[in-house]
Short mmCIF file of C-alpha atoms and ligand atoms in Angstrom, two decimals:
data_model
loop_
_atom_site.label_atom_id
_atom_site.label_comp_id
_atom_site.label_asym_id
_atom_site.label_seq_id
_atom_site.Cartn_x
_atom_site.Cartn_y
_atom_site.Cartn_z
CA MET A 1 -16.86 10.95 -8.84
CA ILE A 2 -16.75 8.07 -11.59
CA PRO A 3 -14.36 6.89 -13.49
CA SER A 4 -14.47 6.71 -17.74
CA ALA A 5 -15.83 3.87 -18.93
CA PHE A 6 -13.92 0.78 -19.66
CA ARG A 7 -14.59 -2.71 -20.44
CA TYR A 8 -13.40 -5.20 -17.45
CA ARG A 9 -11.23 -8.09 -18.47
CA ARG A 10 -9.98 -10.85 -16.05
CA ALA A 11 -6.74 -13.13 -16.77
CA GLN A 12 -5.69 -15.57 -15.18
CA THR A 13 -2.14 -15.60 -16.54
CA VAL A 14 -0.08 -14.13 -17.29
CA ALA A 15 -0.11 -15.42 -20.86
CA GLU A 16 -3.69 -14.43 -21.43
CA ALA A 17 -3.22 -10.40 -19.40
CA LEU A 18 -0.53 -10.00 -22.24
CA ASP A 19 -2.95 -11.16 -25.03
CA LEU A 20 -5.39 -9.29 -23.76
CA LEU A 21 -2.64 -6.01 -23.33
CA ARG A 22 -2.38 -6.71 -27.27
CA GLN A 23 -5.56 -7.29 -28.12
CA GLU A 24 -7.65 -4.86 -25.96
CA PRO A 25 -7.67 -0.93 -27.27
CA GLU A 26 -6.06 0.72 -24.62
CA ALA A 27 -5.62 -1.64 -22.26
CA LYS A 28 -3.85 -1.13 -18.82
CA LEU A 29 -2.66 -3.40 -16.18
CA LEU A 30 -5.19 -3.30 -12.94
CA ALA A 31 -3.44 -4.20 -9.43
CA GLY A 32 -4.32 -3.19 -6.10
CA GLY A 33 -6.14 0.09 -7.70
CA GLN A 34 -4.86 2.19 -5.19
CA SER A 35 -2.54 4.11 -7.62
CA LEU A 36 -5.13 3.53 -10.72
CA LEU A 37 -8.22 3.96 -9.88
CA PRO A 38 -7.49 7.73 -8.13
CA LEU A 39 -5.92 8.84 -11.85
CA MET A 40 -9.24 7.23 -13.28
CA LYS A 41 -11.77 9.09 -11.03
CA LEU A 42 -9.98 12.10 -11.40
CA ARG A 43 -10.20 11.40 -15.06
CA LEU A 44 -6.19 11.55 -15.82
CA ALA A 45 -6.13 8.65 -16.72
CA ARG A 46 -8.18 6.54 -19.11
CA PRO A 47 -8.00 3.55 -20.46
CA GLY A 48 -9.84 1.62 -22.76
CA THR A 49 -10.04 -1.90 -21.48
CA LEU A 50 -8.94 -2.63 -17.43
CA VAL A 51 -7.38 -6.27 -17.42
CA ASP A 52 -7.20 -6.99 -13.69
CA ILE A 53 -4.53 -9.02 -13.14
CA SER A 54 -4.68 -9.96 -9.35
CA ARG A 55 -6.04 -12.89 -9.38
CA ILE A 56 -3.40 -14.52 -11.25
CA ASP A 57 -2.16 -16.93 -8.84
CA GLU A 58 1.84 -16.73 -10.10
CA LEU A 59 2.16 -13.68 -9.43
CA ARG A 60 1.15 -13.73 -5.67
CA ARG A 61 3.92 -15.89 -5.67
CA PHE A 62 5.92 -14.78 -1.85
CA GLU A 63 9.21 -16.93 -0.68
CA VAL A 64 12.30 -15.77 1.28
CA ARG A 65 15.08 -18.44 -0.17
CA PRO A 66 18.38 -18.42 1.34
CA ASP A 67 19.67 -15.87 -1.19
CA ARG A 68 17.10 -13.40 -1.89
CA VAL A 69 13.60 -13.01 -2.12
CA VAL A 70 11.35 -13.69 -4.92
CA ILE A 71 8.22 -10.72 -4.23
CA GLY A 72 5.28 -11.84 -6.89
CA ALA A 73 4.27 -8.72 -8.00
CA MET A 74 0.47 -8.82 -6.92
CA VAL A 75 1.96 -8.98 -3.38
CA ARG A 76 0.27 -7.15 -1.13
CA TYR A 77 1.52 -4.25 1.64
CA HIS A 78 -0.23 -6.38 4.11
CA GLN A 79 1.51 -9.23 3.58
CA VAL A 80 5.04 -8.06 3.41
CA LEU A 81 4.72 -6.88 7.00
CA ALA A 82 3.20 -9.85 7.87
CA ASN A 83 6.29 -12.17 6.64
CA ALA A 84 7.82 -12.95 10.15
CA GLU A 85 11.16 -14.59 8.40
CA LEU A 86 11.67 -11.08 6.43
CA ARG A 87 11.04 -9.23 8.45
CA ALA A 88 14.55 -11.48 10.01
CA ARG A 89 16.01 -11.28 7.10
CA LEU A 90 15.15 -7.85 5.18
CA PRO A 91 14.01 -5.61 7.50
CA LEU A 92 14.81 -2.51 5.40
CA LEU A 93 11.83 -3.50 3.14
CA PRO A 94 9.41 -3.89 6.05
CA GLN A 95 10.18 -1.08 7.89
CA ALA A 96 9.62 0.98 4.81
CA VAL A 97 6.20 -0.94 3.43
CA ALA A 98 4.61 0.44 7.34
CA VAL A 99 4.75 3.98 6.37
CA ILE A 100 3.61 3.33 3.11
CA ALA A 101 -0.33 5.14 3.72
CA ASP A 102 -2.39 3.81 6.10
CA PRO A 103 -3.84 0.20 6.69
CA GLN A 104 -6.78 0.54 4.39
CA VAL A 105 -4.44 0.91 1.30
CA ARG A 106 -1.78 -0.66 3.09
CA HIS A 107 -4.56 -4.26 1.87
CA ARG A 108 -4.69 -3.47 -1.52
CA GLY A 109 -1.82 -1.48 -2.65
CA THR A 110 1.03 -4.21 -4.27
CA VAL A 111 4.81 -4.04 -4.35
CA GLY A 112 4.03 -4.43 -8.11
CA GLY A 113 1.98 -2.14 -8.89
CA SER A 114 4.23 0.10 -6.88
CA ALA A 115 7.63 -0.12 -9.09
CA ALA A 116 4.65 -0.46 -12.54
CA HIS A 117 3.86 3.36 -11.33
CA ALA A 118 7.01 4.82 -10.31
CA ASP A 119 6.47 6.96 -8.50
CA PRO A 120 9.46 9.39 -8.25
CA ALA A 121 8.25 9.26 -4.14
CA SER A 122 7.21 5.90 -3.99
CA ASP A 123 8.82 4.66 -0.34
CA LEU A 124 10.07 1.20 -2.07
CA ALA A 125 11.78 2.80 -4.66
CA ALA A 126 14.55 3.80 -1.63
CA VAL A 127 14.41 -0.75 -1.22
CA PHE A 128 14.60 -0.91 -4.61
CA LEU A 129 18.04 0.75 -5.09
CA ALA A 130 19.51 0.23 -1.97
CA ALA A 131 19.10 -3.33 -2.22
CA ASP A 132 19.91 -4.26 -5.92
CA ALA A 133 16.24 -4.98 -6.49
CA GLU A 134 15.80 -7.37 -10.20
CA PHE A 135 12.76 -6.48 -12.00
CA VAL A 136 11.37 -9.56 -13.97
CA LEU A 137 8.95 -8.98 -16.93
CA GLN A 138 7.20 -10.85 -19.41
CA GLY A 139 6.40 -9.55 -22.86
CA PRO A 140 5.83 -10.56 -26.32
CA GLN A 141 9.37 -11.18 -27.25
CA GLY A 142 9.76 -13.88 -24.17
CA GLU A 143 11.31 -12.49 -20.29
CA ARG A 144 13.18 -9.54 -19.75
CA ARG A 145 15.25 -8.55 -16.88
CA VAL A 146 16.28 -5.30 -15.06
CA GLN A 147 18.31 -4.10 -13.09
CA ALA A 148 17.07 -1.41 -10.19
CA ARG A 149 19.66 0.96 -11.29
CA ASP A 150 18.11 0.85 -14.79
CA TRP A 151 14.12 0.90 -13.93
CA PHE A 152 13.11 4.40 -13.00
CA LEU A 153 13.35 6.41 -16.35
CA GLY A 154 11.52 9.46 -15.11
CA PRO A 155 8.68 10.66 -12.70
CA MET A 156 6.14 8.20 -13.49
CA MET A 157 8.20 6.11 -15.82
CA SER A 158 9.32 3.06 -15.75
CA ASN A 159 11.26 0.94 -17.68
CA LEU A 160 8.32 -1.13 -18.61
CA GLN A 161 6.68 -1.19 -21.97
CA PRO A 162 3.18 -0.81 -22.58
CA ASP A 163 3.18 -4.46 -23.94
CA GLU A 164 5.14 -5.75 -20.83
CA LEU A 165 3.87 -7.10 -17.52
CA LEU A 166 5.95 -7.06 -14.07
CA CYS A 167 5.70 -10.59 -12.81
CA ARG A 168 8.37 -10.82 -9.36
CA ILE A 169 10.68 -8.23 -7.76
CA GLU A 170 14.47 -10.38 -6.83
CA ILE A 171 15.56 -8.84 -3.70
CA PRO A 172 19.57 -10.24 -3.32
CA LEU A 173 19.69 -11.22 0.72
CA ALA A 174 23.34 -10.28 1.16
CA TRP A 175 23.42 -7.30 3.59
CA PRO A 176 23.95 -8.16 7.78
CA PRO A 177 20.45 -7.17 9.48
CA HIS A 178 21.59 -3.76 9.88
CA GLN A 179 19.10 -1.36 7.80
CA ALA A 180 16.87 1.05 8.14
CA TYR A 181 14.40 2.91 6.49
CA LEU A 182 13.39 6.67 7.44
CA LYS A 183 10.21 8.77 6.28
CA PHE A 184 9.85 12.44 6.35
CA PRO A 185 6.15 12.77 5.52
CA HIS A 186 4.33 15.64 3.36
CA PRO A 187 2.74 17.07 5.92
CA ALA A 188 -0.23 16.49 3.99
CA SER A 189 0.15 13.69 1.42
CA GLY A 190 2.10 11.56 3.63
CA TYR A 191 4.25 10.50 0.51
CA ALA A 192 7.87 10.97 1.31
CA LEU A 193 9.69 14.87 1.04
CA ALA A 194 12.77 12.04 1.86
CA GLY A 195 12.52 8.51 2.18
CA VAL A 196 15.73 6.65 2.85
CA ALA A 197 17.14 3.91 2.82
CA ALA A 198 20.37 2.47 4.24
CA LEU A 199 22.30 -0.78 4.55
CA VAL A 200 25.53 -1.50 6.65
CA SER A 201 27.71 -4.16 7.06
CA ARG A 202 30.58 -3.97 9.16
CA ALA A 203 34.56 -5.95 9.22
CA PRO A 204 34.75 -7.64 12.37
CA ASP A 205 36.85 -4.97 13.85
CA GLY A 206 33.87 -2.42 13.51
CA SER A 207 34.69 -0.81 10.21
CA VAL A 208 32.47 -0.09 7.51
CA GLU A 209 33.04 -2.94 5.10
CA ASP A 210 30.46 -1.88 2.48
CA VAL A 211 27.12 0.46 2.95
CA LYS A 212 24.35 1.60 0.49
CA VAL A 213 22.06 4.62 0.40
CA ALA A 214 18.94 5.48 -1.73
CA VAL A 215 16.57 8.24 -1.49
CA THR A 216 13.28 9.00 -2.34
CA GLY A 217 10.76 11.98 -2.38
CA ALA A 218 13.78 14.39 -2.29
CA GLY A 219 15.04 14.40 -6.10
CA GLN A 220 13.34 14.69 -8.79
CA LEU A 221 14.15 10.71 -9.33
CA PRO A 222 14.66 8.70 -6.74
CA PHE A 223 19.21 7.76 -6.63
CA ALA A 224 21.64 5.80 -5.07
CA ALA A 225 23.70 8.13 -3.00
CA GLN A 226 26.88 6.53 -4.30
CA GLY A 227 29.10 8.98 -2.49
CA VAL A 228 28.36 7.84 0.77
CA THR A 229 29.55 4.42 -0.12
CA ALA A 230 32.80 6.08 -1.92
CA ALA A 231 32.90 8.44 2.14
CA LEU A 232 32.72 5.52 4.61
CA LYS A 233 33.86 2.54 2.88
CA GLY A 234 36.24 0.69 5.19
CA GLN A 235 36.31 3.78 7.52
CA THR A 236 35.45 3.56 11.55
CA LEU A 237 32.07 5.40 11.71
CA SER A 238 32.12 8.68 13.74
CA ARG A 239 29.30 11.13 13.59
CA GLN A 240 31.61 13.91 11.71
CA LEU A 241 32.46 10.80 9.16
CA MET A 242 28.57 10.45 9.21
CA ARG A 243 28.27 13.78 8.56
CA GLU A 244 30.14 14.30 5.66
CA ALA A 245 28.91 11.04 3.92
CA ALA A 246 25.79 12.26 4.06
CA GLU A 247 26.46 15.68 2.59
CA ARG A 248 27.93 13.89 -0.32
CA GLY A 249 25.30 11.43 -0.57
CA ALA A 250 22.79 13.82 -1.22
CA ALA A 251 25.01 16.16 -4.04
CA ASP A 252 24.45 13.05 -6.02
CA GLY A 253 20.51 13.81 -6.70
CA THR A 254 19.53 16.20 -8.57
CA TYR A 255 16.30 18.72 -7.05
CA ALA A 256 14.21 21.05 -8.25
CA ASP A 257 12.43 23.76 -6.84
CA ASP A 258 8.62 22.46 -6.14
CA GLY A 259 5.67 24.88 -4.04
CA PRO A 260 7.25 25.91 -0.75
CA TYR A 261 10.25 23.26 -1.53
CA SER A 262 13.03 25.14 -2.71
CA ALA A 263 15.68 22.22 -4.07
CA ALA A 264 18.41 23.95 -1.55
CA TYR A 265 15.73 22.58 0.85
CA ARG A 266 14.92 19.25 -0.82
CA GLN A 267 18.96 18.67 -1.08
CA ASN A 268 19.30 19.84 3.34
CA LEU A 269 16.26 17.93 4.11
CA ALA A 270 18.08 14.80 1.72
CA ARG A 271 21.15 14.98 3.67
CA VAL A 272 19.39 14.75 7.01
CA MET A 273 17.66 12.08 6.47
CA ILE A 274 20.88 10.28 4.82
CA GLU A 275 22.72 11.05 7.99
CA ARG A 276 19.79 9.56 10.21
CA ALA A 277 19.16 6.18 8.50
CA LEU A 278 23.19 5.84 9.27
CA ALA A 279 22.91 6.38 12.18
CA LYS A 280 20.08 4.01 12.78
CA ALA A 281 21.09 1.76 10.77
CA SER A 282 24.24 1.06 12.29
CA GLU A 283 23.19 1.01 15.26
CA SER A 284 20.95 -1.76 14.52
CA MET B 1 -18.47 0.02 -24.24
CA ALA B 2 -20.39 2.24 -22.22
CA ASP B 3 -23.12 -0.57 -22.27
CA GLU B 4 -20.81 -3.17 -21.21
CA ARG B 5 -22.09 -4.77 -17.89
CA VAL B 6 -20.43 -7.80 -15.53
CA ALA B 7 -21.85 -9.90 -13.31
CA LEU B 8 -20.81 -10.42 -9.94
CA GLN B 9 -21.33 -12.40 -7.32
CA LEU B 10 -20.61 -11.69 -3.42
CA VAL B 11 -21.85 -12.23 -0.26
CA ILE B 12 -22.42 -8.94 1.62
CA ASN B 13 -23.40 -8.86 5.21
CA GLY B 14 -23.48 -12.73 5.44
CA ARG B 15 -26.19 -12.40 2.65
CA LEU B 16 -25.76 -13.91 -0.83
CA VAL B 17 -25.90 -11.19 -3.89
CA ARG B 18 -25.98 -11.32 -6.70
CA GLY B 19 -26.14 -8.83 -9.77
CA ASP B 20 -24.45 -7.12 -12.85
CA VAL B 21 -22.86 -3.79 -13.09
CA GLU B 22 -20.93 -1.56 -15.00
CA PRO B 23 -17.30 -2.62 -14.61
CA ARG B 24 -16.73 1.28 -13.51
CA THR B 25 -18.78 1.27 -10.67
CA LEU B 26 -17.07 1.87 -6.88
CA LEU B 27 -17.93 -0.83 -4.12
CA ALA B 28 -19.06 2.36 -2.15
CA TYR B 29 -22.01 3.53 -4.84
CA TYR B 30 -22.48 -0.44 -5.53
CA LEU B 31 -23.52 -0.54 -2.06
CA ARG B 32 -24.96 3.01 -1.00
CA ASP B 33 -27.07 3.01 -4.80
CA GLU B 34 -28.01 -0.17 -5.90
CA LEU B 35 -28.37 -2.43 -2.78
CA GLY B 36 -29.39 0.51 -0.77
CA LEU B 37 -26.51 0.31 2.19
CA THR B 38 -26.37 3.90 2.95
CA GLY B 39 -24.59 3.17 6.30
CA THR B 40 -21.31 3.11 4.37
CA HIS B 41 -20.47 7.29 3.85
CA VAL B 42 -19.08 8.86 0.64
CA GLY B 43 -16.73 11.99 1.84
CA CYS B 44 -14.01 12.76 0.34
CA ASP B 45 -14.09 10.12 -3.16
CA THR B 46 -10.52 10.87 -3.22
CA SER B 47 -9.20 8.04 -1.29
CA GLN B 48 -8.17 10.39 1.88
CA CYS B 49 -10.75 10.78 4.70
CA GLY B 50 -11.66 6.29 4.93
CA ALA B 51 -14.98 7.75 5.29
CA CYS B 52 -16.11 4.45 3.46
CA THR B 53 -14.10 2.06 4.77
CA VAL B 54 -15.81 -1.43 4.38
CA LEU B 55 -14.62 -5.30 5.25
CA LEU B 56 -12.76 -7.09 1.89
CA ASP B 57 -12.87 -10.47 2.96
CA GLY B 58 -12.28 -9.57 6.27
CA LEU B 59 -9.60 -6.35 5.51
CA ALA B 60 -10.75 -2.87 5.92
CA VAL B 61 -10.60 -0.89 2.46
CA LYS B 62 -12.12 2.51 1.21
CA SER B 63 -14.94 1.56 -0.79
CA CYS B 64 -14.32 4.68 -2.83
CA THR B 65 -11.24 2.83 -4.15
CA VAL B 66 -12.56 -0.65 -5.01
CA LEU B 67 -14.78 -1.41 -8.38
CA ALA B 68 -17.57 -3.58 -7.74
CA VAL B 69 -16.24 -5.90 -10.30
CA GLN B 70 -13.05 -6.20 -7.87
CA ALA B 71 -14.81 -7.58 -4.86
CA ASP B 72 -16.62 -10.49 -7.01
CA GLY B 73 -16.16 -13.33 -5.28
CA CYS B 74 -15.68 -11.62 -1.38
CA ARG B 75 -17.19 -11.16 1.38
CA VAL B 76 -17.94 -7.72 2.38
CA THR B 77 -19.31 -6.21 5.49
CA THR B 78 -21.02 -3.24 6.23
CA VAL B 79 -21.54 -1.13 9.39
CA GLU B 80 -24.60 -2.66 9.19
CA GLY B 81 -23.32 -6.04 9.04
CA LEU B 82 -22.06 -5.40 12.81
CA ALA B 83 -24.38 -6.08 14.54
CA SER B 84 -26.09 -9.69 14.94
CA GLY B 85 -29.04 -10.93 16.24
CA GLY B 86 -30.40 -7.98 17.95
CA HIS B 87 -27.20 -7.88 19.59
CA LEU B 88 -24.84 -4.46 18.90
CA HIS B 89 -21.45 -5.40 18.01
CA PRO B 90 -18.55 -4.73 20.59
CA VAL B 91 -17.23 -1.62 18.69
CA GLN B 92 -20.05 -0.43 18.15
CA ARG B 93 -21.61 -0.57 22.03
CA ALA B 94 -17.89 1.09 22.69
CA PHE B 95 -18.08 3.97 20.57
CA GLN B 96 -21.92 5.12 22.32
CA GLU B 97 -20.05 4.43 26.04
CA GLU B 98 -17.18 6.20 24.89
CA HIS B 99 -18.88 8.99 22.94
CA GLY B 100 -16.90 7.93 19.98
CA LEU B 101 -17.95 10.20 17.73
CA GLN B 102 -20.66 13.63 17.07
CA CYS B 103 -21.35 14.43 14.35
CA GLY B 104 -20.85 10.77 13.06
CA PHE B 105 -20.04 11.33 9.57
CA CYS B 106 -16.95 9.46 10.22
CA THR B 107 -18.27 7.10 11.96
CA PRO B 108 -18.71 4.00 9.52
CA GLY B 109 -15.28 4.14 8.75
CA ALA B 110 -14.67 4.37 11.77
CA MET B 111 -16.37 1.79 13.44
CA MET B 112 -15.12 -0.99 10.21
CA LEU B 113 -11.54 0.26 10.60
CA ALA B 114 -11.78 -0.93 14.24
CA ALA B 115 -13.39 -3.49 14.63
CA TRP B 116 -11.38 -5.01 11.66
CA LEU B 117 -8.19 -3.26 14.13
CA VAL B 118 -9.61 -5.71 17.33
CA GLU B 119 -10.42 -8.39 15.50
CA GLN B 120 -6.54 -8.17 13.82
CA GLU B 121 -4.38 -6.81 16.55
CA PRO B 122 -6.43 -7.78 19.88
CA HIS B 123 -3.92 -6.01 21.68
CA ALA B 124 -2.82 -3.12 19.83
CA ASP B 125 -1.50 -0.25 22.54
CA GLU B 126 -2.36 3.15 22.01
CA ARG B 127 -0.16 4.00 19.67
CA ALA B 128 -0.99 1.38 17.48
CA ILE B 129 -4.28 2.33 17.44
CA ARG B 130 -3.57 5.94 16.66
CA GLU B 131 -0.78 4.25 14.29
CA ALA B 132 -4.12 2.67 12.33
CA LEU B 133 -6.28 5.98 12.58
CA ASP B 134 -3.62 7.46 9.46
CA GLY B 135 -6.95 5.56 7.71
CA LEU B 136 -9.80 7.97 9.23
CA ILE B 137 -10.02 11.40 8.96
CA CYS B 138 -12.88 13.18 11.86
CA ARG B 139 -13.43 16.77 11.59
CA CYS B 140 -15.27 16.81 15.04
CA THR B 141 -13.56 14.24 18.17
CA GLY B 142 -9.84 15.06 17.82
CA TYR B 143 -9.58 11.22 17.80
CA GLU B 144 -9.28 10.94 21.98
CA ASN B 145 -12.72 9.46 21.86
CA ILE B 146 -12.42 7.28 19.26
CA VAL B 147 -8.92 5.24 20.53
CA ARG B 148 -10.95 5.31 23.40
CA ALA B 149 -13.85 3.47 22.10
CA ILE B 150 -11.16 1.59 20.73
CA GLN B 151 -9.78 0.89 23.97
CA ARG B 152 -13.07 -0.62 25.02
CA ALA B 153 -14.14 -2.52 22.31
CA GLN B 154 -11.03 -4.80 22.81
CA ALA B 155 -12.04 -4.95 26.44
CA LEU B 156 -15.83 -6.20 25.62
CA SER B 157 -15.21 -7.92 22.99
CA GLU B 158 -12.04 -10.13 25.46
CA ALA B 159 -14.56 -10.34 28.22
CA SER B 160 -17.63 -10.80 26.20
CA GLU B 161 -19.68 -13.89 25.25
CA GLU B 162 -21.22 -12.18 22.62
CA PRO B 163 -20.81 -13.11 19.20
CA GLY B 164 -17.60 -11.06 17.53
CA LEU B 165 -17.59 -10.08 14.40
CA GLN B 166 -16.74 -13.24 12.77
CA ARG B 167 -19.81 -15.08 13.71
CA ALA B 168 -21.91 -12.35 13.25
CA GLU B 169 -21.18 -13.42 9.75
CA GLY B 170 -21.69 -16.74 9.80
CA GLY B 171 -23.42 -19.42 8.44
CA ARG B 172 -22.39 -17.22 4.83
CA GLY B 173 -22.30 -19.23 1.65
CA ARG B 174 -18.66 -19.56 0.97
C1 FAD C 1 -4.74 8.19 0.09
C2 FAD C 1 -2.75 7.21 -0.11
C3 FAD C 1 -1.60 7.18 0.27
C4 FAD C 1 -0.73 6.80 -0.28
N1 FAD C 1 0.63 6.98 -0.28
C5 FAD C 1 1.68 6.16 0.37
C6 FAD C 1 2.70 6.59 0.33
O1 FAD C 1 2.50 7.38 1.22
N2 FAD C 1 3.71 6.05 -0.01
C7 FAD C 1 3.73 5.31 -0.97
O2 FAD C 1 4.69 4.62 -1.53
N3 FAD C 1 2.79 5.01 -1.66
C8 FAD C 1 1.67 5.45 -1.38
N4 FAD C 1 0.44 5.55 -2.28
C9 FAD C 1 0.14 5.06 -3.20
C10 FAD C 1 -0.04 2.86 -3.09
O3 FAD C 1 1.40 2.96 -2.51
C11 FAD C 1 -0.30 2.84 -4.21
O4 FAD C 1 -0.85 0.99 -3.60
C12 FAD C 1 1.30 2.01 -5.34
O5 FAD C 1 1.62 3.10 -5.68
C13 FAD C 1 -0.19 1.36 -6.80
O6 FAD C 1 0.51 0.03 -6.23
P1 FAD C 1 -1.42 -0.94 -6.70
O7 FAD C 1 -1.31 -1.92 -6.62
O8 FAD C 1 -2.45 0.27 -6.04
O9 FAD C 1 -1.44 -0.37 -8.53
P2 FAD C 1 -2.08 0.46 -9.38
O10 FAD C 1 -2.73 1.40 -9.15
O11 FAD C 1 -3.34 -0.96 -9.26
O12 FAD C 1 -1.31 0.60 -11.22
C14 FAD C 1 -0.88 1.10 -10.72
C15 FAD C 1 0.16 1.10 -12.52
O13 FAD C 1 0.77 -0.15 -12.03
C16 FAD C 1 1.01 -0.52 -13.47
N5 FAD C 1 0.79 -2.00 -12.68
C17 FAD C 1 0.53 -3.02 -11.68
N6 FAD C 1 0.65 -3.76 -12.08
C18 FAD C 1 1.89 -4.12 -12.72
C19 FAD C 1 2.67 -5.03 -13.45
N7 FAD C 1 2.58 -6.41 -12.45
N8 FAD C 1 2.64 -4.81 -14.35
C20 FAD C 1 2.45 -3.76 -15.33
N9 FAD C 1 2.19 -2.59 -14.84
C21 FAD C 1 1.53 -3.00 -13.38
C22 FAD C 1 -1.14 -0.04 -13.81
O14 FAD C 1 -1.12 0.18 -14.60
C23 FAD C 1 -0.52 1.15 -13.69
O15 FAD C 1 -0.56 2.28 -14.28
C24 FAD C 1 -0.69 6.43 -1.47
C25 FAD C 1 -2.53 5.94 -2.19
C26 FAD C 1 -3.40 6.80 -1.84
C27 FAD C 1 -4.35 6.26 -2.31
S1 FES C 2 -14.63 8.24 0.31
FE1 FES C 2 -13.28 6.73 0.48
S2 FES C 2 -11.68 7.48 1.23
FE2 FES C 2 -12.62 9.10 1.37
S1 FES C 3 -17.54 12.53 14.29
FE1 FES C 3 -17.80 14.27 13.07
S2 FES C 3 -16.66 13.64 11.32
FE2 FES C 3 -16.01 12.23 12.80
#
């Protein structure tokens, strides 16, 4: 299968990419191509020009700082997996990346491409929401910062404007390493039917100081399960309490019937996976 | 627009190749149709099956989901580049010895994925091997013999004095 014809431009800098986006007819950015090229082959996307951003050095920055991790949009999944410091400081992220697709896709796909594509079942969506990621964009008007809670506007629709480029994602390192990402994959596609990211911090007496959970795949949009935080903050964890919290957290999503998977099934799956992710994170 | 062609230069199986392509040309088709390297198979053509796997700068990728222009300036290794100097690559010997194939359609992709894994993670255990095989659909073998072949390739690579992939690729231009 062959995409329809397009022009190819390779940008060396962010400024050049923005210029090309503005000047070229129906231009689209090309990162790892693992979502865009399959769509183009099916002719579900027919950009007039592809602007290849893979060689822009600025977008390949990847730093674990004392207070935050800075991930350039072009950082590829396999590079996330290879970062030992990140594994120690934000294990949630490599845990999620490890269950995205297969080795070949992880060699090409990028963190920024996943964010920009905004697939409501993307694994990283749950990580971005749970860990309060911040998206740093460049556009004709300059820099803009968007919080994760304002990122996912609709299925395949992020807060990015067509003339903007996502430069990097910053994730605060505010949580102890009690973290877990658990995925219930669709048996055929491997995408998350429910994927849950959970972060737990415990007070010295063992009670829950804070907890944050987000869910991808199950709902119409990825969502933060705030009910979990409300149910568990200040409490001493027990099986029963985690079950109740999961119930309340799953209720924060909006679900729809989809083929063989009814809305009720999806909400139940979210509940079960939240409970398991909480148990795993608090044991870690 | 349809007429635009883009120049590219890449090192394929250690040989410098210069050419020009329509931007929409996928790497799999460039290799097969323009260069006659038909060892790389196209199975699903929808990024699912891994039959088209080649190494791009040493990393396994699905060549049906990479544009030839994206590989400009890179090293590409296809199944034709595994053997060197008349010697089969340890992965090829292992697939032969362990009967890691039946119809052979997925085998070029299977061997390239295996070559990457053996190089990257020489001590991958059975579980890690099976996880990596997530990137390959084989309709024949049930994977058992492919797993065994990869385990044997690990042993052969470790024991062998013969050139591995790194050295087999040696002498390339960049
Ligand atoms: C077989 C297969 C299985 C998969 N399984 C999973 C899975 O289990 N879980 C999962 O989460 N994902 C999965 N994916 C999708 C994968 O994660 C994609 O790599 C990712 O969604 C897109 O990243 P990319 O770099 O390839 O982006 P591209 O395909 O290059 O781009 C995607 C979109 O984002 C835009 N874009 C890219 N970068 C930027 C930027 N910096 N600024 C602005 N816009 C930008 C592009 O214009 C395009 O519209 C799978 C893909 C395949 C092929
Ligand atoms: S032909 Fe490329 S993945 Fe199937
Ligand atoms: S050997 Fe026939 S598909 Fe794998």
